[in-house]
Coordinates of C-alpha atoms and ligand atoms in Angstrom, one line a residue:
M1 CA -21.6 16.6 0.5
T2 CA -21.8 13.5 -1.6
T3 CA -18.8 11.4 -0.6
P4 CA -17.1 9.8 -3.6
I5 CA -15.9 6.9 -1.6
R6 CA -18.3 4.4 0.0
F7 CA -17.5 1.2 1.8
E8 CA -20.2 -1.6 1.7
L9 CA -19.7 -4.3 4.3
I10 CA -20.9 -7.6 2.8
K11 CA -20.1 -10.0 5.7
T12 CA -17.7 -10.7 8.5
C13 CA -15.9 -14.1 8.7
R14 CA -17.3 -16.0 11.7
Q15 CA -13.9 -17.7 12.3
T16 CA -11.7 -14.5 12.4
G17 CA -13.7 -11.3 12.3
A18 CA -12.2 -10.5 8.9
R19 CA -14.4 -8.3 6.6
L20 CA -15.6 -8.9 3.1
G21 CA -16.6 -5.6 1.5
I22 CA -16.9 -3.5 -1.6
L23 CA -15.1 -0.2 -2.0
H24 CA -17.2 2.1 -4.3
T25 CA -15.1 4.8 -6.0
P26 CA -15.8 7.2 -8.9
H27 CA -13.7 4.8 -11.1
G28 CA -15.4 1.6 -10.2
S29 CA -16.3 -0.7 -7.3
F30 CA -13.8 -3.3 -6.0
E31 CA -14.0 -6.1 -3.5
T32 CA -12.1 -6.0 -0.3
P33 CA -9.8 -7.1 1.3
M34 CA -7.7 -5.9 -1.7
F35 CA -4.1 -5.6 -2.6
M36 CA -3.2 -2.3 -4.4
P37 CA -0.1 -2.5 -6.7
V38 CA 2.2 0.5 -6.3
G39 CA 2.9 2.7 -9.3
T40 CA 5.0 5.5 -7.6
L41 CA 5.9 7.4 -10.8
A42 CA 2.5 6.8 -12.6
T43 CA 3.5 3.3 -13.7
V44 CA 3.5 0.0 -11.9
K45 CA 7.0 -0.7 -13.0
T46 CA 7.3 -2.8 -16.2
L47 CA 3.5 -3.6 -16.4
S48 CA 0.9 -2.1 -18.7
P49 CA -2.6 -1.0 -17.6
E50 CA -4.0 -3.8 -19.8
E51 CA -1.9 -6.4 -17.9
L52 CA -2.9 -5.0 -14.5
K53 CA -6.6 -5.1 -15.6
E54 CA -6.4 -8.7 -16.9
M55 CA -4.9 -9.8 -13.5
G56 CA -7.7 -8.1 -11.6
A57 CA -6.1 -5.0 -10.2
G58 CA -8.7 -2.5 -9.1
V59 CA -7.0 0.4 -7.3
I60 CA -3.3 1.3 -7.8
L61 CA -1.1 3.8 -6.0
S62 CA 0.9 6.7 -7.1
N63 CA 2.9 9.2 -5.1
T64 CA 2.5 12.9 -4.4
Y65 CA 6.1 13.7 -3.5
H66 CA 7.6 11.9 -6.5
L67 CA 5.1 13.3 -9.1
W68 CA 5.5 16.8 -7.6
L69 CA 9.2 16.6 -8.4
R70 CA 8.8 14.7 -11.7
P71 CA 7.0 15.6 -14.0
G72 CA 5.3 18.2 -11.8
H73 CA 1.6 18.1 -10.7
D74 CA 0.8 20.9 -13.1
I75 CA 1.7 18.8 -16.1
V76 CA -0.4 15.9 -14.8
E77 CA -3.3 18.3 -14.2
E78 CA -2.9 19.7 -17.8
A79 CA -3.0 16.1 -19.1
G80 CA -6.5 15.8 -17.5
G81 CA -5.3 14.2 -14.2
L82 CA -3.5 10.9 -13.4
H83 CA -6.2 8.6 -15.0
A84 CA -5.8 10.3 -18.4
F85 CA -2.1 10.8 -18.0
M86 CA -1.3 7.1 -17.4
N87 CA -4.4 5.6 -19.3
W88 CA -5.8 3.9 -16.2
D89 CA -9.6 4.1 -15.8
R90 CA -10.0 2.2 -12.5
G91 CA -9.2 3.4 -9.0
I92 CA -6.1 5.5 -8.0
L93 CA -4.9 6.3 -4.5
T94 CA -2.1 8.8 -3.9
D95 CA 0.0 8.9 -0.8
S96 CA 0.5 12.4 0.6
G97 CA 4.3 12.6 0.4
G98 CA 4.8 12.9 4.1
F99 CA 6.3 9.5 4.4
Q100 CA 8.6 9.9 1.4
V101 CA 10.0 13.1 3.0
F102 CA 10.9 11.0 6.0
S103 CA 12.1 7.9 4.2
L104 CA 13.9 9.6 1.3
S105 CA 15.2 13.0 2.3
E106 CA 18.1 14.2 4.3
F107 CA 18.2 17.3 6.5
R108 CA 14.6 17.6 7.1
R109 CA 13.1 20.0 9.7
I110 CA 9.6 19.5 11.0
E111 CA 7.7 22.7 12.1
E112 CA 4.1 23.3 12.9
E113 CA 3.6 24.9 9.4
G114 CA 5.1 21.9 7.6
V115 CA 8.4 20.1 6.7
Y116 CA 11.5 21.7 5.3
F117 CA 13.8 19.2 3.5
R118 CA 15.9 18.7 0.4
N119 CA 14.9 17.3 -3.0
H120 CA 16.4 13.8 -3.0
L121 CA 17.3 14.1 -6.7
N122 CA 19.2 17.5 -6.8
G123 CA 19.5 18.7 -3.2
D124 CA 17.2 21.8 -3.7
K125 CA 15.5 23.1 -0.6
L126 CA 11.8 22.1 -0.5
F127 CA 8.8 22.7 1.8
L128 CA 5.7 20.6 2.1
S129 CA 2.7 21.5 4.2
P130 CA -0.8 19.9 4.7
E131 CA -2.1 22.6 2.3
K132 CA 0.5 22.0 -0.3
A133 CA 0.2 18.2 -0.1
V134 CA -3.6 18.5 -0.7
E135 CA -3.2 21.0 -3.4
I136 CA -0.9 18.6 -5.3
Q137 CA -3.3 15.7 -4.8
N138 CA -6.2 17.8 -5.9
A139 CA -4.2 18.5 -9.1
L140 CA -3.3 14.8 -9.6
G141 CA -6.9 13.8 -9.3
A142 CA -6.7 10.4 -7.6
D143 CA -10.0 8.9 -6.3
I144 CA -8.5 8.6 -2.8
I145 CA -6.0 11.0 -1.4
M146 CA -4.1 10.8 1.9
A147 CA -3.7 13.4 4.7
F148 CA -0.3 14.9 5.3
D149 CA 1.1 13.2 8.3
E150 CA 4.3 12.5 10.2
C151 CA 5.4 8.8 10.2
P152 CA 8.0 8.9 13.0
P153 CA 11.0 6.5 12.8
Y154 CA 10.7 3.2 14.5
P155 CA 11.2 3.0 17.5
A156 CA 10.3 6.5 18.8
T157 CA 9.9 7.6 22.5
Y158 CA 6.4 8.0 24.0
E159 CA 7.1 11.7 24.4
Y160 CA 8.2 12.2 20.8
M161 CA 5.3 10.1 19.5
K162 CA 2.7 12.1 21.6
Q163 CA 3.9 15.4 20.2
S164 CA 3.9 13.9 16.7
I165 CA 0.4 12.5 16.7
E166 CA -1.0 15.7 18.1
R167 CA 0.6 17.7 15.3
T168 CA -0.5 15.0 12.8
S169 CA -4.1 15.5 14.1
R170 CA -3.8 19.3 13.6
W171 CA -2.4 18.7 10.1
A172 CA -5.3 16.4 9.3
E173 CA -7.8 19.1 10.1
R174 CA -5.8 21.6 7.9
C175 CA -6.0 19.0 5.1
L176 CA -9.8 18.8 5.3
K177 CA -10.0 22.6 5.1
A178 CA -7.6 22.8 2.2
H179 CA -9.4 20.0 0.2
R180 CA -10.8 21.6 -2.9
R181 CA -12.6 18.5 -4.5
P182 CA -14.3 16.6 -1.6
N183 CA -17.1 15.4 -3.9
E184 CA -14.7 13.8 -6.3
Q185 CA -11.7 12.7 -4.2
G186 CA -12.1 11.0 -0.8
L187 CA -9.6 12.2 1.8
F188 CA -8.4 9.5 4.2
G189 CA -7.0 10.3 7.7
I190 CA -3.9 8.4 8.8
V191 CA -3.8 7.0 12.4
Q192 CA -0.4 7.2 14.0
G193 CA 0.9 6.5 17.5
G194 CA 3.6 3.8 17.0
E195 CA 3.3 0.8 19.3
Y196 CA 1.7 2.9 22.1
E197 CA -2.0 1.9 22.6
E198 CA -2.9 5.1 24.4
L199 CA -1.5 7.2 21.6
R200 CA -3.2 5.1 18.9
R201 CA -6.4 5.6 20.8
Q202 CA -5.8 9.4 21.0
S203 CA -4.9 9.6 17.3
A204 CA -7.9 7.5 16.2
R205 CA -10.3 9.5 18.4
D206 CA -9.0 12.8 16.9
L207 CA -9.4 11.6 13.3
V208 CA -12.7 9.8 13.8
S209 CA -14.1 13.0 15.2
L210 CA -13.2 14.7 11.9
D211 CA -15.4 12.1 10.0
F212 CA -13.1 11.1 7.1
P213 CA -14.6 8.8 4.4
G214 CA -11.8 6.3 5.2
Y215 CA -8.9 5.7 7.5
A216 CA -5.3 4.4 7.1
V217 CA -3.2 2.8 9.8
G218 CA 0.2 4.5 9.4
G219 CA 3.5 4.2 11.1
L220 CA 3.8 0.4 10.4
S221 CA 5.9 -1.7 8.1
V222 CA 8.8 0.6 9.1
G223 CA 11.1 -2.1 10.5
E224 CA 9.0 -3.3 13.5
P225 CA 8.7 -7.0 14.2
K226 CA 5.6 -8.6 12.7
E227 CA 4.3 -9.4 16.2
V228 CA 4.4 -5.7 17.0
M229 CA 2.5 -4.9 13.8
N230 CA -0.1 -7.5 14.6
R231 CA -0.5 -6.3 18.2
V232 CA -0.9 -2.7 17.1
L233 CA -3.6 -3.7 14.6
E234 CA -5.4 -5.7 17.3
F235 CA -6.0 -2.6 19.4
T236 CA -6.2 -0.1 16.5
T237 CA -8.7 -1.4 13.9
P238 CA -11.5 -1.7 16.5
L239 CA -11.2 2.0 17.1
L240 CA -12.1 2.8 13.5
P241 CA -15.7 3.0 12.2
A242 CA -16.9 -0.4 10.9
D243 CA -18.7 1.2 8.0
K244 CA -15.5 2.9 6.7
P245 CA -12.6 1.4 4.7
R246 CA -9.4 0.6 6.7
Y247 CA -6.1 0.8 4.8
L248 CA -2.8 -0.6 6.2
M249 CA 0.0 1.4 4.5
G250 CA 3.1 -0.3 3.0
V251 CA 2.1 -3.9 3.6
G252 CA 3.1 -6.3 2.3
S253 CA 4.2 -9.9 2.3
P254 CA 1.7 -12.7 1.9
D255 CA 1.7 -13.6 5.6
S256 CA 1.2 -9.9 6.6
L257 CA -1.7 -9.5 4.1
I258 CA -3.5 -12.6 5.6
D259 CA -2.8 -11.5 9.2
G260 CA -3.9 -7.9 8.4
A261 CA -7.2 -9.1 6.9
I262 CA -7.8 -11.2 10.0
R263 CA -7.4 -8.1 12.1
G264 CA -9.9 -6.1 10.1
I265 CA -7.9 -4.4 7.4
D266 CA -9.6 -3.9 4.0
M267 CA -6.9 -2.3 1.8
F268 CA -3.1 -3.0 1.4
D269 CA -0.3 -1.6 -0.8
C270 CA 3.3 -2.5 -1.1
V271 CA 6.2 -2.2 -3.6
L272 CA 7.3 -5.7 -2.6
P273 CA 6.1 -7.7 -5.6
T274 CA 7.7 -5.4 -8.2
R275 CA 10.7 -4.5 -6.1
I276 CA 11.8 -8.1 -5.4
G277 CA 10.6 -9.1 -8.9
R278 CA 13.3 -6.7 -10.3
N279 CA 16.0 -8.7 -8.7
G280 CA 14.6 -12.0 -9.7
T281 CA 12.9 -13.1 -6.5
V282 CA 9.4 -14.5 -6.9
M283 CA 6.6 -15.5 -4.5
T284 CA 5.2 -18.9 -5.2
S285 CA 2.6 -21.1 -3.4
E286 CA 5.6 -23.1 -2.0
G287 CA 7.6 -20.1 -0.7
R288 CA 10.1 -17.7 -2.3
V289 CA 12.2 -18.7 -5.4
V290 CA 15.4 -16.8 -6.1
I291 CA 15.5 -17.6 -9.8
K292 CA 19.2 -16.8 -10.3
N293 CA 20.2 -19.8 -8.2
A294 CA 22.1 -22.4 -10.3
Q295 CA 19.5 -25.1 -9.3
Y296 CA 17.1 -23.6 -11.8
A297 CA 19.4 -23.6 -14.8
R298 CA 17.8 -26.8 -16.2
D299 CA 14.5 -26.5 -14.5
F300 CA 11.9 -26.4 -17.3
S301 CA 8.9 -26.1 -14.9
P302 CA 6.9 -22.9 -14.3
L303 CA 7.9 -20.4 -11.6
D304 CA 4.9 -21.7 -9.6
P305 CA 3.2 -25.1 -10.5
N306 CA 0.0 -23.9 -8.9
C307 CA -0.2 -20.5 -10.8
D308 CA -2.2 -19.9 -14.0
C309 CA -0.7 -16.5 -14.8
Y310 CA 0.7 -15.5 -18.2
T311 CA 4.3 -16.0 -17.0
C312 CA 3.6 -19.5 -15.5
R313 CA 1.6 -20.7 -18.5
N314 CA 4.2 -19.7 -21.1
Y315 CA 7.7 -19.7 -19.6
T316 CA 10.0 -21.9 -17.6
R317 CA 12.3 -21.2 -14.6
A318 CA 15.3 -21.9 -16.8
Y319 CA 14.3 -19.4 -19.4
I320 CA 13.4 -16.7 -16.8
R321 CA 16.7 -17.4 -15.0
H322 CA 18.6 -16.9 -18.3
L323 CA 16.8 -13.5 -19.0
I324 CA 17.5 -12.2 -15.4
K325 CA 21.1 -13.3 -15.6
C326 CA 21.5 -11.5 -18.9
D327 CA 19.7 -8.4 -17.6
E328 CA 17.1 -8.8 -20.3
T329 CA 14.1 -6.5 -19.5
F330 CA 11.6 -9.1 -20.5
G331 CA 12.8 -11.1 -17.5
I332 CA 11.8 -8.6 -14.9
R333 CA 8.5 -8.0 -16.7
L334 CA 7.8 -11.8 -16.3
T335 CA 8.7 -11.9 -12.6
S336 CA 6.9 -8.6 -11.8
Y337 CA 3.8 -9.8 -13.6
H338 CA 3.8 -13.1 -11.7
N339 CA 4.4 -11.4 -8.3
V340 CA 1.6 -8.8 -8.6
Y341 CA -0.7 -11.5 -10.0
F342 CA 0.2 -13.7 -7.0
L343 CA -0.8 -11.1 -4.4
I344 CA -4.0 -10.1 -6.2
K345 CA -5.0 -13.8 -6.4
L346 CA -4.0 -14.4 -2.8
M347 CA -6.6 -11.7 -1.8
E348 CA -9.2 -13.5 -4.0
Q349 CA -8.5 -16.6 -2.0
V350 CA -8.7 -14.6 1.3
R351 CA -12.1 -13.1 0.2
Q352 CA -13.4 -16.6 -0.7
A353 CA -12.2 -17.9 2.7
I354 CA -14.2 -15.1 4.4
R355 CA -17.3 -16.0 2.4
E356 CA -16.9 -19.6 3.7
D357 CA -16.1 -18.5 7.3
R358 CA -12.8 -20.3 7.2
L359 CA -10.0 -17.7 7.0
A360 CA -8.2 -19.2 10.0
D361 CA -8.1 -22.6 8.3
F362 CA -6.9 -21.0 5.0
R363 CA -4.1 -19.2 7.0
E364 CA -3.0 -22.6 8.4
E365 CA -3.0 -24.2 5.0
F366 CA -1.2 -21.3 3.3
F367 CA 1.4 -20.9 6.0
E368 CA 2.1 -24.6 5.9
C369 CA 2.6 -24.6 2.1
Y370 CA 4.5 -21.3 2.0
G371 CA 6.8 -22.4 4.9
F372 CA 6.0 -19.7 7.4
N373 CA 5.3 -22.3 10.1
K374 CA 8.5 -24.2 9.5
P375 CA 11.2 -23.4 12.1
Ligands
LIG401 C1 7.9 -3.7 3.1 C2 8.8 -3.0 2.1 C3 9.2 -3.9 0.9 O1 8.1 -1.9 1.5 C4 9.1 -1.0 1.3 C5 10.2 -1.2 2.3 C6 10.1 -0.3 3.5 O2 8.8 0.0 3.8 C7 8.0 0.7 2.8 C8 6.6 0.3 3.1 N1 6.2 0.7 4.4 C9 5.4 1.8 4.6 N2 5.0 2.2 5.8 C10 4.4 3.3 5.6 C11 3.8 4.3 6.5 C12 3.2 5.4 6.0 C13 2.7 6.4 6.9 O3 2.7 6.3 8.2 N3 2.2 7.6 6.4 C14 2.1 7.8 5.0 N4 1.6 8.9 4.5 N5 2.6 6.8 4.1 C15 3.2 5.7 4.6 C16 3.7 4.7 3.7 C17 4.3 3.6 4.2 N6 5.0 2.6 3.6 O4 8.2 2.1 2.9 C18 9.0 2.5 1.9 C19 10.2 3.2 2.5 C20 8.2 3.4 0.9 O5 9.4 1.4 1.1 C21 8.5 0.4 1.4 O6 10.0 -2.5 2.7

């Protein structure tokens, strides 16, 4: 079988152990560590594919659960798959829907065969199984698809977590068997186990024995403290094959991206930049700016003086504050554009720091500017 996803390890940072790599996909090759903008409903909210390309986005996310409900994976398949449907010719990754069932839906019941729950839009009864989740992702046609897993709530007892990861491992095997397009779409396994080292080891062992083309670390960015996330990464990433991509799901903020890269993560995704952008909060090299604050009413400087993005080259804080206050759509386009650009450029700086074996120094400088170190 020719795997459609290949990870090329370029070098390891001598200061931190972070990896510089290239993720090869059927829709292009992209440097890692990388940030992947999230386009849940087949659009990265308010941004066009051309804008995403000009800022350097390589792989974007879409979501199985949401697209299954609207417009339906059959319509996307009829359109020729997600790349044709949304006019995006670079990489696409779809999450399997498992997490959305747990994070969005009421009244869910988990059984060996799958999960019974209700459609969060109209209350209809629904059922998702490993086989159904892979069938939907095969129809959507993303380059990378995710195994159907259970992401238990945080915190969860050791006993619950042990039952859960053993079922998630059985589900992962069922996903591999159900996968109809292994030569075109790389199926990634998702390691679970919460904050329990023994369970993370067991989950990783099970999944690595199934030889996936890539692995995600799931069950994080679900409300746990950052120290817990960092500790879990410290004992989980070394369990994963060094020649395969490692994807930390749902992360994240600038500090978490840097700390995740230092702990051996290659791929990140998060709704953060577009989600906070829509309420007028922007990430800048000097920390977060809440643009609606009155202090910016007569501030004719760019959102971020150190940013060269379209928003920062052409518009002022005063103007963007005005648009956001007036609910003008152009306002959230400008903030979303800047925030996605900011994280994509942050990862470029991280990759450059790895090339120069100085990612720990870069972390120090960035945290100082951004204000993470300040009490
Ligand atoms: C950080 C931020 C802003 O991201 C928001 C909100 C709450 O956290 C997020 C992001 N965290 C997140 N952890 C995940 C874990 C898994 C997982 O274990 N399995 C599978 N299949 N998919 C996952 C997707 C994940 N997303 O999750 C939702 C609820 C999607 O909104 C996101 O806070």
